[in-house]
Short mmCIF file of C-alpha atoms in Angstrom, two decimals:
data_model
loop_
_atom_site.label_atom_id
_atom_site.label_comp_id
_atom_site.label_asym_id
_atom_site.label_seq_id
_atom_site.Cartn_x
_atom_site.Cartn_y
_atom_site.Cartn_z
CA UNK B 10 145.94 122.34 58.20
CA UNK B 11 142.37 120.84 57.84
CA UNK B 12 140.38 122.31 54.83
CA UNK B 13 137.52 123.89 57.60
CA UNK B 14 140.43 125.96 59.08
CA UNK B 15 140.06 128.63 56.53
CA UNK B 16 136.35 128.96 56.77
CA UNK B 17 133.82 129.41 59.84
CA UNK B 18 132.59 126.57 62.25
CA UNK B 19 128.88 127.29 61.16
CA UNK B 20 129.70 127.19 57.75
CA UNK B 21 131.29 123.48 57.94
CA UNK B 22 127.92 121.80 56.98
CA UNK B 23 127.63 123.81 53.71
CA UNK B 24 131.20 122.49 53.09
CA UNK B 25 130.55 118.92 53.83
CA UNK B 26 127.96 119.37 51.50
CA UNK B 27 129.75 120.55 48.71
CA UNK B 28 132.30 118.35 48.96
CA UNK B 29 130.11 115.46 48.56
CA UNK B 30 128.55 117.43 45.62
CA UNK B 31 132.16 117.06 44.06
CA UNK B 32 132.69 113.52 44.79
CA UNK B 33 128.83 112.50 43.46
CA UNK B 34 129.93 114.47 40.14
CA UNK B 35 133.71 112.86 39.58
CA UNK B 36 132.06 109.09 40.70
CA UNK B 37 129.21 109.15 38.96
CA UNK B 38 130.03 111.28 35.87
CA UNK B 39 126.86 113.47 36.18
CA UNK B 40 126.37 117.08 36.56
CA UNK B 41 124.91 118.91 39.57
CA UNK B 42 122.95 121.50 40.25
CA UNK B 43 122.65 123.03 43.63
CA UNK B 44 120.20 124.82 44.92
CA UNK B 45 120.12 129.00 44.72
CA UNK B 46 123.83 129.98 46.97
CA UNK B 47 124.33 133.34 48.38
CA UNK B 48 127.12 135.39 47.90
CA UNK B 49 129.00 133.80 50.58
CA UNK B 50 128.22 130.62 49.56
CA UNK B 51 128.96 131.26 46.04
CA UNK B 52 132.26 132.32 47.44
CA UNK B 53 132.84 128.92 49.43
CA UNK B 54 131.84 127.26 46.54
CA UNK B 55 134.39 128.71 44.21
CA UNK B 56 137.10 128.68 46.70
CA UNK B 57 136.60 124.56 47.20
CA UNK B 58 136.11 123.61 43.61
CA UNK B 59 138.99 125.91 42.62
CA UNK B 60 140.31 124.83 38.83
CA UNK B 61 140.26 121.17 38.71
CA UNK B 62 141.18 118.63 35.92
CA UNK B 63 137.99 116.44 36.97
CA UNK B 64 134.92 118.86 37.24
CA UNK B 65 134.15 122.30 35.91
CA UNK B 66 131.46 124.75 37.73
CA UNK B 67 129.55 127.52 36.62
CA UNK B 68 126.86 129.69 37.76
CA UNK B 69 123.57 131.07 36.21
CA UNK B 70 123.80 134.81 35.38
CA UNK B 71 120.01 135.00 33.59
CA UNK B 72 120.97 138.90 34.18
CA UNK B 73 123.38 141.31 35.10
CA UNK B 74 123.80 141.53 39.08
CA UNK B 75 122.29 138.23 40.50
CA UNK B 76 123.12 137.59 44.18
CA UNK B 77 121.25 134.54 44.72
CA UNK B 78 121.78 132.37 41.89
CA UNK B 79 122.00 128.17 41.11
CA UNK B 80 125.35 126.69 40.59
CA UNK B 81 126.00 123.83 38.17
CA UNK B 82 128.82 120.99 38.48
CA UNK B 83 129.83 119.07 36.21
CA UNK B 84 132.27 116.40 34.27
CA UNK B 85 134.78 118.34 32.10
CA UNK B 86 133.54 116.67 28.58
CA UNK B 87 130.37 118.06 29.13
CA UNK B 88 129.24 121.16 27.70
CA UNK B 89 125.85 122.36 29.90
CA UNK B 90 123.49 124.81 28.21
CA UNK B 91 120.39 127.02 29.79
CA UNK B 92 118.23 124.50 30.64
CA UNK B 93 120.61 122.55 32.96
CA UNK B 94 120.45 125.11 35.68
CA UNK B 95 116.62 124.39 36.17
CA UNK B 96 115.87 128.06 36.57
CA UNK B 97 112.36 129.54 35.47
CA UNK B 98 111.50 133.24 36.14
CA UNK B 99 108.03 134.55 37.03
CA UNK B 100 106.25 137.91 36.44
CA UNK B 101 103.46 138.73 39.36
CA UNK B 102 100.61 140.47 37.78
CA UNK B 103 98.40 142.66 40.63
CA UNK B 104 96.29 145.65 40.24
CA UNK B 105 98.65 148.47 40.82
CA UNK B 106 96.50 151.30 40.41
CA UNK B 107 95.30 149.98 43.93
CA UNK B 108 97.90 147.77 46.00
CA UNK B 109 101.28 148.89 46.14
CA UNK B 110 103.43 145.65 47.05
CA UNK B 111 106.93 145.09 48.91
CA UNK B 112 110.20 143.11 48.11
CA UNK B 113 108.86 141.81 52.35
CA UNK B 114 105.31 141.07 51.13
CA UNK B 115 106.59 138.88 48.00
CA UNK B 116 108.99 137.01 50.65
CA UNK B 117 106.15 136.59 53.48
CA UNK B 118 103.81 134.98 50.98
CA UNK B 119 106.42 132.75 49.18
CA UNK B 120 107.44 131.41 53.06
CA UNK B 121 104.11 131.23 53.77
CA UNK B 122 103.15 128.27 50.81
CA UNK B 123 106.17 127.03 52.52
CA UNK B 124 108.72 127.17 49.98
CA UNK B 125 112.27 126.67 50.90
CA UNK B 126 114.42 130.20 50.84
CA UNK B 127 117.24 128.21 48.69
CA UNK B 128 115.15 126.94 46.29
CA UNK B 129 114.24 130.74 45.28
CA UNK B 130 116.85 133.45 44.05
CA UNK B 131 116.67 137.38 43.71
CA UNK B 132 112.88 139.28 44.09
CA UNK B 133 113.11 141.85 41.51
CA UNK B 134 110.67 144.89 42.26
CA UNK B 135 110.09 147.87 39.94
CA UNK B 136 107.51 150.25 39.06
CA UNK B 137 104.48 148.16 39.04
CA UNK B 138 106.34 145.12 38.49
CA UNK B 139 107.52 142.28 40.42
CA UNK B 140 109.95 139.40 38.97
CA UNK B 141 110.68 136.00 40.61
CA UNK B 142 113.55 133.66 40.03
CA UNK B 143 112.55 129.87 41.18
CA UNK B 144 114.10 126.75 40.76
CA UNK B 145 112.08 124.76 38.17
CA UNK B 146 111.10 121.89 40.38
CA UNK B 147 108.73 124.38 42.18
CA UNK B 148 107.69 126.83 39.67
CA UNK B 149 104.48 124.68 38.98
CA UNK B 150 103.46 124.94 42.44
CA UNK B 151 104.08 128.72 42.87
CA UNK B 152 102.13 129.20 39.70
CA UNK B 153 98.82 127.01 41.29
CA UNK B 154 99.64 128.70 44.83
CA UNK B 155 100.61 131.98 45.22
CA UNK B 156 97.03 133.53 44.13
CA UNK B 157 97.29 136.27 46.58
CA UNK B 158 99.18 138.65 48.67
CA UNK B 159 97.66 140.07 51.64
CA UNK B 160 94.56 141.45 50.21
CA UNK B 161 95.47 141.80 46.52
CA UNK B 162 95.29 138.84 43.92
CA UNK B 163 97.53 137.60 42.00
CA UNK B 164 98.31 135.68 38.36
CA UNK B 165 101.62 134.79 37.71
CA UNK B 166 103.09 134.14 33.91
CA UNK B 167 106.36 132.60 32.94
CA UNK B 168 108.95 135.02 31.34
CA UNK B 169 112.72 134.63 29.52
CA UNK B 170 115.41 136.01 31.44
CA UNK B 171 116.11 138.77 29.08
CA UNK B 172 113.00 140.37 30.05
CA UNK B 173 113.65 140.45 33.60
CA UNK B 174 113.78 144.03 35.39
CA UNK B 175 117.60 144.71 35.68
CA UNK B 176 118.43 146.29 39.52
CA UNK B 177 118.79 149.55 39.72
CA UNK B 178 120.68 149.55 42.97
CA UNK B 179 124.67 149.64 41.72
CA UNK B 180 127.33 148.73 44.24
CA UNK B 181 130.04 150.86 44.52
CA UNK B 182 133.28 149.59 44.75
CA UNK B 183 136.66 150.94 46.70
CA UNK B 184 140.16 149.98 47.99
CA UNK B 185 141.20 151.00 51.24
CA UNK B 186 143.46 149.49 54.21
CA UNK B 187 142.23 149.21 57.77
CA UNK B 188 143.71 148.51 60.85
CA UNK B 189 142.32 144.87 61.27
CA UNK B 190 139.61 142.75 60.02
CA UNK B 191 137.07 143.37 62.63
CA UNK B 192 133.58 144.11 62.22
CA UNK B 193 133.41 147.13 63.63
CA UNK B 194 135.94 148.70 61.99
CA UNK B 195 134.67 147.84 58.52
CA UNK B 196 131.54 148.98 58.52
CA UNK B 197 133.43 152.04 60.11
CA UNK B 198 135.67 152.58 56.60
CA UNK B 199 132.35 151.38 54.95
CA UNK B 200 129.75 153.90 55.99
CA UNK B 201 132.41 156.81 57.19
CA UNK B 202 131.35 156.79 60.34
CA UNK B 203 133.22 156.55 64.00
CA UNK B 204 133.52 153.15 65.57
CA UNK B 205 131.22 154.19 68.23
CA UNK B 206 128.51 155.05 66.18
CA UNK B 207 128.80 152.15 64.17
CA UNK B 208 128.84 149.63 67.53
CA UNK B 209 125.69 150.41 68.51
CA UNK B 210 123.68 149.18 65.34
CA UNK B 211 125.75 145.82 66.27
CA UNK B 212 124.57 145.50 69.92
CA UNK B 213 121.09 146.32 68.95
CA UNK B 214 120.99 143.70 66.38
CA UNK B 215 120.53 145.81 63.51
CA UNK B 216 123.27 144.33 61.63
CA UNK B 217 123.55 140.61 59.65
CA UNK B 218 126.39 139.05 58.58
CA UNK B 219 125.76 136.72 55.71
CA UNK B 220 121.91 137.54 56.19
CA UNK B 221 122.37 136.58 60.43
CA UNK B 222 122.49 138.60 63.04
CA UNK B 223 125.56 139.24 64.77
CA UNK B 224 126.22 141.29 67.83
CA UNK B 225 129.99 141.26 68.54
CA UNK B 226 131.65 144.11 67.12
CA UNK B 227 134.89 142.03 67.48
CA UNK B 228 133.37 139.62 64.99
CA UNK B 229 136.36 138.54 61.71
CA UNK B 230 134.92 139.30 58.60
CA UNK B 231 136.02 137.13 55.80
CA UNK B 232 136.13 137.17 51.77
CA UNK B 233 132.76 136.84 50.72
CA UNK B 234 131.35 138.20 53.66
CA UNK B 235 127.87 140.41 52.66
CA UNK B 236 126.80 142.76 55.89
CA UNK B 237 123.61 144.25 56.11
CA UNK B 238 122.76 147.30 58.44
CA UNK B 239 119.33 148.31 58.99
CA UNK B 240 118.97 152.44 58.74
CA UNK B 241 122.28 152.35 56.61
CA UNK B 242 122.48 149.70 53.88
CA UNK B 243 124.81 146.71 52.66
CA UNK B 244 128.38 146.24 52.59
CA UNK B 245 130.35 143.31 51.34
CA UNK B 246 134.27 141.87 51.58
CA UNK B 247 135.23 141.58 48.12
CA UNK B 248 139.36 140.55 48.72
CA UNK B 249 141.84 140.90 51.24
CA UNK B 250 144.58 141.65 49.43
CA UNK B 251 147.23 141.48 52.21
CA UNK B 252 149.00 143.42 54.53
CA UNK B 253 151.27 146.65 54.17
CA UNK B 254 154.57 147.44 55.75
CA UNK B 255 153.01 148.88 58.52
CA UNK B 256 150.85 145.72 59.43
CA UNK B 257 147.35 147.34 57.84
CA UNK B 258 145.48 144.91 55.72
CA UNK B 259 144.82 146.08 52.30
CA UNK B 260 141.35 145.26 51.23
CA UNK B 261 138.08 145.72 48.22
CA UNK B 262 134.48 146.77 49.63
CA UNK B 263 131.39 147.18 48.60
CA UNK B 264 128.34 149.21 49.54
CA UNK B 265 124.79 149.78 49.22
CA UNK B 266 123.65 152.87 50.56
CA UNK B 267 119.94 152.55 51.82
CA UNK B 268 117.39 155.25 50.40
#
């Protein structure tokens, strides 16, 4: 059985990639440090790399509950600190009393200077407050850039990770079994709602798997696999954990309820 076999068709670039990540580590004895992975990703990641004798990896985790975050690769003599995972995190100063800004408004005007999605992580918003994490090699840039945002200007300062707002959003965490691994019938268990009234958000594209939009409710969801639902909120695929006697499969969620 070929390694791709146990992961999607559109994901096989991401593996190629990594595996050549692995190979530039063992051959040339140097770390490596990608750029920021979603959950998925992550999850990929993990399951190619697996414990090895030759490499070790570990993510960033500036805080606690960081989707998007940098992994680093690297020889198994070497022991990496902070700085190797090239991450610097920015606090957006606006007048508040007067402009009230949105985790979509922060996004828009970072795509707009035409910065790469991957080479930022998590937009942390809170009362007043907003929070980037970049990858170092374009923090400069952002800094001299990003002077505005829609009408409202901006300054941006450079902050340590332990001042970073913490989400406030929790996921919350169950067991269940379901009758297969469909899409449908997860976000069914998920949300508690009937299959019918969960196919509809699907076939009017109001629902991404691993941030795209799908429309098949027959769609197999994987490990690793985040779901978002517009109107409801997020769900993720934590483990299959097999199947019962009576041919259910035994699984870990996750959901986000939207507010």
């Amino acid at each position: 059985m070929s390694i791709y076999d146990h992961f999607r068709t559109e994901e096989q670039p991401f593996i190629d990639q990594v595996l050549e990540w692995r190979k530039t580590v063992i051959d040339q004895y140097r770390m490596k440090a990608t750029d920021f992975l979603d959950p998925r990703e992550q999850f990929i990641l993990r399951s190619l790399i697996g414990t090895s004798d030759e490499l070790q990896l570990d993510f960033w985790q500036g805080y606690e509950g960081a989707e998007r975050t940098r992994a680093l690769m690297y020889p198994v003599y070497y022991e990496p600190n902070d700085s190797d995972f090239a991450v610097k995190c920015l606090e957006l100063e606006y007048p508040v009393k007067f402009v009230t800004l949105k985790h979509s408004d922060i996004l828009g005007a970072l795509m707009s200077l035409g910065v790469k999605r991957k080479k930022f992580g998590d937009i942390l918003m809170g009362d007043g407050i907003c929070h980037l994490v970049v990858a170092e090699e374009i923090a400069d840039y952002v800094r001299l850039n990003l002077t505005s945002i829609g009408k409202s200007t901006v300054k941006i300062k450079e902050l340590q990770p332990e001042h970073l707002i913490r989400p406030t959003d929790q996921w919350s965490n169950e067991q269940s079994t379901v009758s297969s691994l469909r899409l449908d019938v997860i976000l069914s268990e998920a949300f508690r709602l009937s299959r019918s009234k969960v196919t509809p958000f699907i076939t009017n594209k109001k629902v991404k798997l691993n941030w795209k939009t799908v429309e098949q409710p027959s769609s197999l969801l994987q490990e690793g696999d985040q779901i978002s639902v517009r109107g409801l909120g997020r769900a993720k695929l934590i483990t299959v954990d097999g199947q019962s006697k009576k041919g259910k499969w035994k699984i870990t969620y996750g959901t986000k309820k939207s507010k």
